[in-house]
PDB file of C-alpha atoms in Angstrom:
ATOM      1  CA  MET A  22      32.287  90.815 -35.675  1.00 45.00           C
ATOM      2  CA  LEU A  23      30.984  88.598 -33.152  1.00 45.00           C
ATOM      3  CA  CYS A  24      32.303  85.326 -35.286  1.00 47.00           C
ATOM      4  CA  PHE A  25      36.251  86.481 -34.988  1.00 45.00           C
ATOM      5  CA  ILE A  26      35.259  87.041 -30.884  1.00 43.00           C
ATOM      6  CA  ASP A  27      34.394  83.300 -30.279  1.00 46.00           C
ATOM      7  CA  ASP A  28      37.624  82.175 -32.789  1.00 46.00           C
ATOM      8  CA  ILE A  29      39.394  83.900 -30.374  1.00 42.00           C
ATOM      9  CA  SER A  30      37.390  82.589 -27.427  1.00 44.00           C
ATOM     10  CA  ILE A  31      37.786  78.867 -28.707  1.00 43.00           C
ATOM     11  CA  ILE A  32      41.886  79.158 -29.670  1.00 43.00           C
ATOM     12  CA  LEU A  33      42.768  80.567 -25.955  1.00 43.00           C
ATOM     13  CA  SER A  34      40.060  78.198 -24.080  1.00 47.00           C
ATOM     14  CA  GLY A  35      42.149  75.466 -26.178  1.00 48.00           C
ATOM     15  CA  SER A  36      45.205  76.802 -25.002  1.00 47.00           C
ATOM     16  CA  MET A  37      44.536  76.956 -21.855  1.00 50.00           C
ATOM     17  CA  MET A  38      43.408  73.144 -22.220  1.00 50.00           C
ATOM     18  CA  ALA A  39      47.005  72.294 -23.255  1.00 50.00           C
ATOM     19  CA  MET A  40      48.572  73.710 -20.368  1.00 50.00           C
ATOM     20  CA  PHE A  41      46.213  72.475 -17.763  1.00 45.00           C
ATOM     21  CA  ARG A  42      47.112  69.021 -19.353  1.00 53.00           C
ATOM     22  CA  SER A  43      50.393  69.080 -19.427  1.00 52.00           C
ATOM     23  CA  PHE A  44      50.580  70.448 -15.744  1.00 46.00           C
ATOM     24  CA  VAL A  45      48.221  67.277 -15.063  1.00 44.00           C
ATOM     25  CA  SER A  46      50.954  65.415 -16.875  1.00 49.00           C
ATOM     26  CA  ALA A  47      53.495  66.800 -15.235  1.00 48.00           C
ATOM     27  CA  SER A  48      52.236  66.219 -11.945  1.00 45.00           C
ATOM     28  CA  THR A  49      51.449  63.097 -12.375  1.00 44.00           C
ATOM     29  CA  GLN A  50      54.733  61.885 -13.002  1.00 46.00           C
ATOM     30  CA  LEU A  51      56.511  63.288 -10.490  1.00 42.00           C
ATOM     31  CA  ARG A  52      54.258  61.628  -7.918  1.00 44.00           C
ATOM     32  CA  PRO A  53      55.215  58.150  -8.440  1.00 42.00           C
ATOM     33  CA  GLN A  54      58.453  59.771  -7.795  1.00 42.00           C
ATOM     34  CA  GLN A  55      58.474  61.798  -4.620  1.00 41.00           C
ATOM     35  CA  GLN A  56      56.388  58.281  -3.237  1.00 41.00           C
ATOM     36  CA  GLN A  57      59.683  55.982  -4.626  1.00 42.00           C
ATOM     37  CA  GLN A  58      61.880  58.561  -2.131  1.00 39.00           C
ATOM     38  CA  GLN A  59      59.375  58.507   0.696  1.00 40.00           C
ATOM     39  CA  GLN A  60      59.535  54.529   0.601  1.00 40.00           C
ATOM     40  CA  GLN A  61      63.466  53.739  -0.081  1.00 40.00           C
ATOM     41  CA  PRO A  62      64.843  52.352   2.301  1.00 39.00           C
ATOM     42  CA  HIS A  63      67.555  54.296   4.026  1.00 40.00           C
ATOM     43  CA  SER A  64      71.183  52.608   4.800  1.00 38.00           C
ATOM     44  CA  GLY A  65      73.746  55.471   5.547  1.00 40.00           C
ATOM     45  CA  PRO A  66      73.508  57.242   9.120  1.00 40.00           C
ATOM     46  CA  GLY A  67      73.305  60.433   7.946  1.00 39.00           C
ATOM     47  CA  SER A  68      70.565  59.935   5.457  1.00 39.00           C
ATOM     48  CA  LEU A  69      68.267  59.023   8.333  1.00 44.00           C
ATOM     49  CA  ALA A  70      64.700  60.823   7.352  1.00 40.00           C
ATOM     50  CA  ALA A  71      63.307  60.483  10.015  1.00 44.00           C
ATOM     51  CA  PRO A  72      62.552  63.308  12.758  1.00 49.00           C
ATOM     52  CA  ALA A  73      65.191  63.594  15.270  1.00 46.00           C
ATOM     53  CA  GLU A  74      63.039  63.846  17.790  1.00 48.00           C
ATOM     54  CA  SER A  75      61.417  60.271  16.935  1.00 75.00           C
ATOM     55  CA  ILE A  76      65.126  58.842  16.587  1.00 83.00           C
ATOM     56  CA  GLU A  77      65.626  57.948  20.424  1.00 84.00           C
ATOM     57  CA  SER A  78      61.795  56.394  20.306  1.00 85.00           C
ATOM     58  CA  GLN A  79      63.279  54.195  17.225  1.00 89.00           C
ATOM     59  CA  PHE A  80      65.951  52.642  19.736  1.00 92.00           C
ATOM     60  CA  SER A  81      64.268  52.208  22.858  1.00 92.00           C
ATOM     61  CA  CYS A  82      63.606  48.843  24.183  1.00 93.00           C
ATOM     62  CA  PRO A  83      59.679  47.984  24.875  1.00 91.00           C
ATOM     63  CA  ILE A  84      60.399  47.194  28.408  1.00 90.00           C
ATOM     64  CA  CYS A  85      61.962  49.976  30.277  1.00 89.00           C
ATOM     65  CA  LEU A  86      60.954  52.373  27.287  1.00 88.00           C
ATOM     66  CA  GLU A  87      64.491  54.109  27.713  1.00 89.00           C
ATOM     67  CA  VAL A  88      67.580  53.861  25.342  1.00 93.00           C
ATOM     68  CA  TYR A  89      68.687  50.512  24.576  1.00 94.00           C
ATOM     69  CA  HIS A  90      71.502  49.734  27.354  1.00 92.00           C
ATOM     70  CA  LYS A  91      73.505  46.263  26.034  1.00 92.00           C
ATOM     71  CA  PRO A  92      71.347  45.495  23.429  1.00 95.00           C
ATOM     72  CA  VAL A  93      70.456  41.699  22.647  1.00 96.00           C
ATOM     73  CA  SER A  94      67.964  40.069  20.266  1.00 96.00           C
ATOM     74  CA  ILE A  95      65.971  36.557  20.372  1.00 95.00           C
ATOM     75  CA  ALA A  96      66.680  35.090  17.634  1.00 94.00           C
ATOM     76  CA  SER A  97      63.639  32.909  16.729  1.00 93.00           C
ATOM     77  CA  CYS A  98      61.604  36.688  16.242  1.00 94.00           C
ATOM     78  CA  ALA A  99      64.512  39.151  16.124  1.00 93.00           C
ATOM     79  CA  HIS A 100      62.471  41.522  19.104  1.00 95.00           C
ATOM     80  CA  THR A 101      65.889  43.961  20.397  1.00 95.00           C
ATOM     81  CA  PHE A 102      65.842  44.519  24.521  1.00 95.00           C
ATOM     82  CA  CYS A 103      68.010  45.292  27.257  1.00 94.00           C
ATOM     83  CA  GLY A 104      70.051  42.631  28.544  1.00 92.00           C
ATOM     84  CA  GLU A 105      68.792  43.683  32.250  1.00 90.00           C
ATOM     85  CA  CYS A 106      65.526  43.560  30.847  1.00 90.00           C
ATOM     86  CA  LEU A 107      65.156  40.752  29.234  1.00 92.00           C
ATOM     87  CA  GLN A 108      66.690  38.655  32.128  1.00 89.00           C
ATOM     88  CA  PRO A 109      64.175  37.654  34.162  1.00 86.00           C
ATOM     89  CA  CYS A 110      62.271  36.001  30.999  1.00 86.00           C
ATOM     90  CA  LEU A 111      65.174  34.101  30.720  1.00 86.00           C
ATOM     91  CA  GLN A 112      64.650  32.100  34.380  1.00 81.00           C
ATOM     92  CA  VAL A 113      61.349  30.491  33.364  1.00 82.00           C
ATOM     93  CA  THR A 114      61.754  26.672  32.191  1.00 82.00           C
ATOM     94  CA  SER A 115      60.388  27.808  28.889  1.00 85.00           C
ATOM     95  CA  PRO A 116      60.654  32.077  28.412  1.00 89.00           C
ATOM     96  CA  LEU A 117      58.707  33.654  26.796  1.00 91.00           C
ATOM     97  CA  CYS A 118      59.018  37.038  24.309  1.00 93.00           C
ATOM     98  CA  PRO A 119      57.725  39.535  26.514  1.00 90.00           C
ATOM     99  CA  LEU A 120      56.752  41.651  22.954  1.00 90.00           C
ATOM    100  CA  CYS A 121      55.071  38.518  21.069  1.00 92.00           C
ATOM    101  CA  ARG A 122      54.786  36.140  23.527  1.00 89.00           C
ATOM    102  CA  VAL A 123      56.653  33.737  21.074  1.00 91.00           C
ATOM    103  CA  PRO A 124      58.740  31.041  22.855  1.00 92.00           C
ATOM    104  CA  PHE A 125      62.166  31.268  22.193  1.00 93.00           C
ATOM    105  CA  ASP A 126      65.657  29.330  23.012  1.00 92.00           C
ATOM    106  CA  PRO A 127      67.439  31.450  26.176  1.00 90.00           C
ATOM    107  CA  LYS A 128      70.415  29.812  24.229  1.00 91.00           C
ATOM    108  CA  LYS A 129      69.933  31.391  21.348  1.00 92.00           C
ATOM    109  CA  VAL A 130      69.379  35.012  23.102  1.00 94.00           C
ATOM    110  CA  GLU A 131      72.620  36.968  21.063  1.00 94.00           C
ATOM    111  CA  ARG A 132      74.270  40.364  21.794  1.00 94.00           C
ATOM    112  CA  SER A 133      73.200  42.896  19.294  1.00 94.00           C
ATOM    113  CA  SER A 134      76.191  44.408  17.468  1.00 93.00           C
ATOM    114  CA  SER A 135      74.352  45.972  15.279  1.00 94.00           C
ATOM    115  CA  VAL A 136      71.914  47.383  16.996  1.00 95.00           C
ATOM    116  CA  GLU A 137      74.646  48.805  19.047  1.00 94.00           C
ATOM    117  CA  LYS A 138      76.428  50.108  16.184  1.00 94.00           C
ATOM    118  CA  GLN A 139      73.288  52.475  15.011  1.00 93.00           C
ATOM    119  CA  LEU A 140      73.513  54.212  18.520  1.00 94.00           C
ATOM    120  CA  ALA A 141      77.189  54.976  18.232  1.00 93.00           C
ATOM    121  CA  SER A 142      76.251  56.266  14.564  1.00 93.00           C
ATOM    122  CA  TYR A 143      72.572  58.498  15.261  1.00 92.00           C
ATOM    123  CA  LYS A 144      72.731  61.274  17.629  1.00 92.00           C
ATOM    124  CA  ALA A 145      69.044  62.850  18.816  1.00 91.00           C
ATOM    125  CA  PRO A 146      68.212  66.211  21.274  1.00 91.00           C
ATOM    126  CA  CYS A 147      68.466  66.053  24.998  1.00 90.00           C
ATOM    127  CA  ARG A 148      64.614  65.788  25.597  1.00 86.00           C
ATOM    128  CA  GLY A 149      65.868  68.723  28.245  1.00 89.00           C
ATOM    129  CA  CYS A 150      68.405  70.830  27.000  1.00 93.00           C
ATOM    130  CA  SER A 151      68.174  70.227  23.186  1.00 90.00           C
ATOM    131  CA  LYS A 152      72.285  68.975  22.747  1.00 92.00           C
ATOM    132  CA  LYS A 153      72.297  66.709  20.320  1.00 92.00           C
ATOM    133  CA  VAL A 154      74.176  63.384  22.158  1.00 92.00           C
ATOM    134  CA  ALA A 155      74.830  60.136  20.907  1.00 93.00           C
ATOM    135  CA  LEU A 156      71.948  57.192  21.339  1.00 93.00           C
ATOM    136  CA  VAL A 157      74.976  55.016  23.110  1.00 92.00           C
ATOM    137  CA  LYS A 158      75.222  58.178  25.697  1.00 92.00           C
ATOM    138  CA  MET A 159      71.737  59.361  25.643  1.00 92.00           C
ATOM    139  CA  ARG A 160      71.209  57.766  29.228  1.00 88.00           C
ATOM    140  CA  SER A 161      74.001  58.908  30.762  1.00 89.00           C
ATOM    141  CA  HIS A 162      73.743  62.362  29.749  1.00 91.00           C
ATOM    142  CA  ILE A 163      70.383  62.480  30.836  1.00 87.00           C
ATOM    143  CA  ALA A 164      71.275  61.317  34.156  1.00 85.00           C
ATOM    144  CA  SER A 165      73.842  64.073  34.225  1.00 89.00           C
ATOM    145  CA  CYS A 166      71.463  66.899  32.230  1.00 91.00           C
ATOM    146  CA  SER A 167      70.042  69.512  35.130  1.00 91.00           C
ATOM    147  CA  LYS A 168      67.113  70.652  32.723  1.00 90.00           C
ATOM    148  CA  VAL A 169      65.688  66.521  33.090  1.00 87.00           C
ATOM    149  CA  GLN A 170      66.463  67.190  36.665  1.00 87.00           C
ATOM    150  CA  GLU A 171      64.485  70.097  36.553  1.00 88.00           C
ATOM    151  CA  GLN A 172      61.728  68.653  34.938  1.00 86.00           C
ATOM    152  CA  LEU A 173      61.456  65.626  37.196  1.00 81.00           C
ATOM    153  CA  ALA A 174      61.100  67.837  40.042  1.00 83.00           C
ATOM    154  CA  ASN A 175      57.954  69.920  38.510  1.00 84.00           C
ATOM    155  CA  CYS A 176      55.727  67.035  37.324  1.00 78.00           C
ATOM    156  CA  PRO A 177      53.169  66.724  39.115  1.00 78.00           C
ATOM    157  CA  LYS A 178      52.650  63.866  42.335  1.00 72.00           C
ATOM    158  CA  PHE A 179      50.279  61.489  41.618  1.00 67.00           C
ATOM    159  CA  VAL A 180      46.837  61.752  43.645  1.00 70.00           C
ATOM    160  CA  PRO A 181      43.744  59.590  43.739  1.00 66.00           C
ATOM    161  CA  VAL A 182      40.530  60.611  41.734  1.00 73.00           C
ATOM    162  CA  VAL A 183      38.677  59.692  44.351  1.00 74.00           C
ATOM    163  CA  PRO A 184      40.311  59.558  48.293  1.00 72.00           C
ATOM    164  CA  THR A 185      40.607  56.949  49.864  1.00 70.00           C
ATOM    165  CA  SER A 186      41.513  55.544  53.129  1.00 74.00           C
ATOM    166  CA  GLN A 187      42.427  51.818  52.021  1.00 68.00           C
ATOM    167  CA  PRO A 188      46.043  50.644  52.791  1.00 69.00           C
ATOM    168  CA  ILE A 189      48.761  50.533  49.273  1.00 63.00           C
ATOM    169  CA  PRO A 190      48.699  46.729  49.212  1.00 61.00           C
ATOM    170  CA  SER A 191      52.439  45.872  50.427  1.00 63.00           C
ATOM    171  CA  ASN A 192      52.253  41.847  49.721  1.00 66.00           C
ATOM    172  CA  ILE A 193      50.193  41.127  46.256  1.00 65.00           C
ATOM    173  CA  PRO A 194      50.623  37.466  45.732  1.00 68.00           C
ATOM    174  CA  ASN A 195      52.157  36.048  42.626  1.00 72.00           C
ATOM    175  CA  ARG A 196      49.959  34.634  39.683  1.00 75.00           C
ATOM    176  CA  SER A 197      52.441  34.122  36.870  1.00 79.00           C
ATOM    177  CA  THR A 198      55.077  31.441  38.429  1.00 84.00           C
ATOM    178  CA  PHE A 199      54.183  29.018  40.954  1.00 88.00           C
ATOM    179  CA  VAL A 200      56.040  25.842  43.302  1.00 91.00           C
ATOM    180  CA  CYS A 201      55.637  22.552  42.392  1.00 93.00           C
ATOM    181  CA  PRO A 202      53.710  21.109  45.621  1.00 93.00           C
ATOM    182  CA  PHE A 203      55.527  17.684  45.423  1.00 91.00           C
ATOM    183  CA  CYS A 204      59.049  18.891  44.922  1.00 91.00           C
ATOM    184  CA  GLY A 205      59.691  22.612  45.471  1.00 90.00           C
ATOM    185  CA  ALA A 206      60.617  23.428  41.846  1.00 89.00           C
ATOM    186  CA  ARG A 207      60.445  27.155  41.284  1.00 86.00           C
ATOM    187  CA  ASN A 208      59.100  29.516  38.416  1.00 83.00           C
ATOM    188  CA  LEU A 209      56.592  27.371  37.328  1.00 85.00           C
ATOM    189  CA  ASP A 210      54.225  29.116  34.917  1.00 83.00           C
ATOM    190  CA  GLN A 211      50.920  27.982  35.080  1.00 83.00           C
ATOM    191  CA  GLN A 212      51.409  25.470  31.546  1.00 80.00           C
ATOM    192  CA  GLU A 213      54.109  24.310  33.318  1.00 84.00           C
ATOM    193  CA  LEU A 214      53.399  23.199  36.366  1.00 88.00           C
ATOM    194  CA  VAL A 215      51.368  21.321  34.418  1.00 86.00           C
ATOM    195  CA  LYS A 216      53.455  19.323  32.251  1.00 86.00           C
ATOM    196  CA  HIS A 217      56.031  19.512  35.340  1.00 89.00           C
ATOM    197  CA  CYS A 218      53.432  17.406  37.340  1.00 90.00           C
ATOM    198  CA  MET A 219      52.836  14.717  34.482  1.00 87.00           C
ATOM    199  CA  ASP A 220      56.493  14.580  33.758  1.00 88.00           C
ATOM    200  CA  ASN A 221      58.117  14.124  37.073  1.00 90.00           C
ATOM    201  CA  HIS A 222      54.943  12.832  39.346  1.00 90.00           C
ATOM    202  CA  ARG A 223      51.925  11.213  38.007  1.00 88.00           C
ATOM    203  CA  ASN A 224      52.378   7.980  39.870  1.00 87.00           C
ATOM    204  CA  ASP A 225      52.943  10.649  43.457  1.00 88.00           C
ATOM    205  CA  PRO A 226      49.865   9.508  45.813  1.00 88.00           C
ATOM    206  CA  ASN A 227      50.287  12.494  48.635  1.00 89.00           C
ATOM    207  CA  LYS A 228      47.754  15.045  48.715  1.00 91.00           C
ATOM    208  CA  VAL A 229      49.135  18.553  47.914  1.00 93.00           C
ATOM    209  CA  VAL A 230      47.372  22.259  47.938  1.00 93.00           C
ATOM    210  CA  CYS A 231      47.451  23.573  44.351  1.00 92.00           C
ATOM    211  CA  PRO A 232      49.653  26.323  44.269  1.00 91.00           C
ATOM    212  CA  VAL A 233      47.183  28.143  41.534  1.00 88.00           C
ATOM    213  CA  CYS A 234      44.273  28.060  43.328  1.00 87.00           C
ATOM    214  CA  SER A 235      46.248  29.241  46.802  1.00 85.00           C
ATOM    215  CA  ALA A 236      47.176  32.163  44.551  1.00 83.00           C
ATOM    216  CA  MET A 237      43.467  32.816  43.654  1.00 81.00           C
ATOM    217  CA  PRO A 238      41.611  35.842  45.992  1.00 76.00           C
ATOM    218  CA  TRP A 239      38.546  32.622  46.409  1.00 76.00           C
ATOM    219  CA  GLY A 240      41.439  30.002  46.607  1.00 78.00           C
ATOM    220  CA  ASP A 241      41.937  28.231  50.331  1.00 82.00           C
ATOM    221  CA  PRO A 242      45.615  27.590  50.440  1.00 84.00           C
ATOM    222  CA  SER A 243      45.030  24.709  53.325  1.00 86.00           C
ATOM    223  CA  TYR A 244      42.795  22.896  51.293  1.00 87.00           C
ATOM    224  CA  LYS A 245      44.591  19.713  49.767  1.00 88.00           C
ATOM    225  CA  SER A 246      43.439  18.146  46.658  1.00 85.00           C
ATOM    226  CA  SER A 247      42.927  14.366  46.726  1.00 81.00           C
ATOM    227  CA  ASN A 248      44.035  13.448  43.168  1.00 87.00           C
ATOM    228  CA  PHE A 249      46.536  16.846  42.449  1.00 87.00           C
ATOM    229  CA  LEU A 250      46.737  15.912  38.816  1.00 86.00           C
ATOM    230  CA  GLN A 251      43.075  15.083  37.726  1.00 85.00           C
ATOM    231  CA  HIS A 252      42.610  18.948  39.327  1.00 86.00           C
ATOM    232  CA  LEU A 253      45.756  20.053  37.043  1.00 83.00           C
ATOM    233  CA  LEU A 254      44.326  18.707  33.599  1.00 80.00           C
ATOM    234  CA  HIS A 255      40.628  19.764  34.111  1.00 78.00           C
ATOM    235  CA  ARG A 256      40.983  22.762  35.903  1.00 78.00           C
ATOM    236  CA  HIS A 257      44.910  24.251  35.145  1.00 73.00           C
ATOM    237  CA  LYS A 258      44.909  22.785  31.303  1.00 63.00           C
ATOM    238  CA  PHE A 259      45.126  26.426  30.346  1.00 58.00           C
ATOM    239  CA  SER A 260      45.234  29.890  31.958  1.00 56.00           C
ATOM    240  CA  TYR A 261      42.334  31.616  33.492  1.00 49.00           C
ATOM    241  CA  ASP A 262      43.213  34.551  31.645  1.00 45.00           C
ATOM    242  CA  THR A 263      42.599  32.163  28.444  1.00 43.00           C
ATOM    243  CA  PHE A 264      38.291  32.016  29.255  1.00 42.00           C
ATOM    244  CA  VAL A 265      37.968  34.246  31.464  1.00 45.00           C
ATOM    245  CA  ASP A 266      35.409  37.287  30.622  1.00 45.00           C
ATOM    246  CA  TYR A 267      36.357  40.419  32.573  1.00 41.00           C
ATOM    247  CA  SER A 268      33.856  42.490  31.883  1.00 42.00           C
ATOM    248  CA  ILE A 269      31.466  40.137  33.637  1.00 43.00           C
ATOM    249  CA  ASP A 270      30.959  40.938  37.256  1.00 46.00           C
ATOM    250  CA  GLU A 271      33.273  39.660  39.602  1.00 47.00           C
ATOM    251  CA  GLU A 272      31.214  38.282  42.402  1.00 51.00           C
ATOM    252  CA  ALA A 273      29.474  36.092  39.622  1.00 55.00           C
ATOM    253  CA  ALA A 274      33.109  35.017  38.479  1.00 53.00           C
ATOM    254  CA  LEU A 275      33.353  33.779  41.863  1.00 55.00           C
ATOM    255  CA  GLN A 276      30.499  31.450  42.370  1.00 59.00           C
ATOM    256  CA  ALA A 277      31.173  29.910  38.982  1.00 59.00           C
ATOM    257  CA  ALA A 278      34.595  29.145  40.414  1.00 56.00           C
ATOM    258  CA  LEU A 279      33.054  28.122  43.809  1.00 58.00           C
ATOM    259  CA  ALA A 280      30.784  25.956  42.178  1.00 60.00           C
ATOM    260  CA  LEU A 281      33.373  24.243  39.525  1.00 57.00           C
ATOM    261  CA  SER A 282      35.530  23.555  42.279  1.00 56.00           C
ATOM    262  CA  LEU A 283      32.630  21.620  44.738  1.00 58.00           C
ATOM    263  CA  ALA A 284      31.893  20.368  40.997  1.00 55.00           C
ATOM    264  CA  GLU A 285      35.692  18.449  40.434  1.00 54.00           C
ATOM    265  CA  ASN A 286      35.345  17.641  44.393  1.00 53.00           C
TER     266      ASN A 286
END
C-alpha cells in the first residue's frame, strides 16, 4: 500500500512538472512577441500608443514649452522649434542650435511640413476642460478655455523664501553678445568678436575699451586696452564658463581675474 502511494505521488509530481514546463515555455514564447509589439514604431495617426496626456509634450517646442506654432526644423541636427522662438538665434553671425549647440546655416532652416501634418492629425485633452482638441488648435483653445484661465487665476503668487529689501535689477548687462569697439558691429558672441577683430581690425592702432571685460562685474568701462587684439587672444579666446568653476568663492574668482588683468597690462 505504501509503495502504491509513492508511485501515485511520483506520477502526480511528474505531471505537475510537465504542466509547469509547458507554462514556462508558453510565457517565454509570448514575452518576445510582446516586446516586439511595444518596440514596433507606429506609423498611422490612430496607432499612437502613448497616453493621450503625453502627446502634447511630444509636440512641444523646447524653447517656449508650448505646442509648436509654425514649426521649423534645422537641417544639420533636425531639431524643431516654433518659427518665432528660433528667430533670435538667426540674428547672430554664427547661430547655434538652442537644444544641442551645434552650429547651423540659417539658410538651411526650413518649414517642417511633416510636423504640421501631425499637429493636424493628433488630438490631446485640454489641461483645463479635458476636451480633446487637435494639437494645431490647442494654443487658441487654451487661450479661450475658462477652466484654464481659472487655474491660472488660482495659481499661488511667487513669494521669496527669505524676505529681502533689495530691489529687482532693472538694467541687467548683456553678457552673451557684444559690439565691436572698432566698427560697431553688433550681435557678436565672444568667439565671433575675436574672429571679427582679427579679420577686420588687425592693423587698427586705436585704443579701445574691451566690451567683454566692461560687461563683467569687475570690469572698468573706461579702461582702454593698449593692445586690444592681444588682449582678445590671451583673455577672450575661449568663453569664461569654459574654465571658471562656479563652485569657488566669488571673491576668490574676482581676485584671480584682477591679478590676470594686471599681469597682461
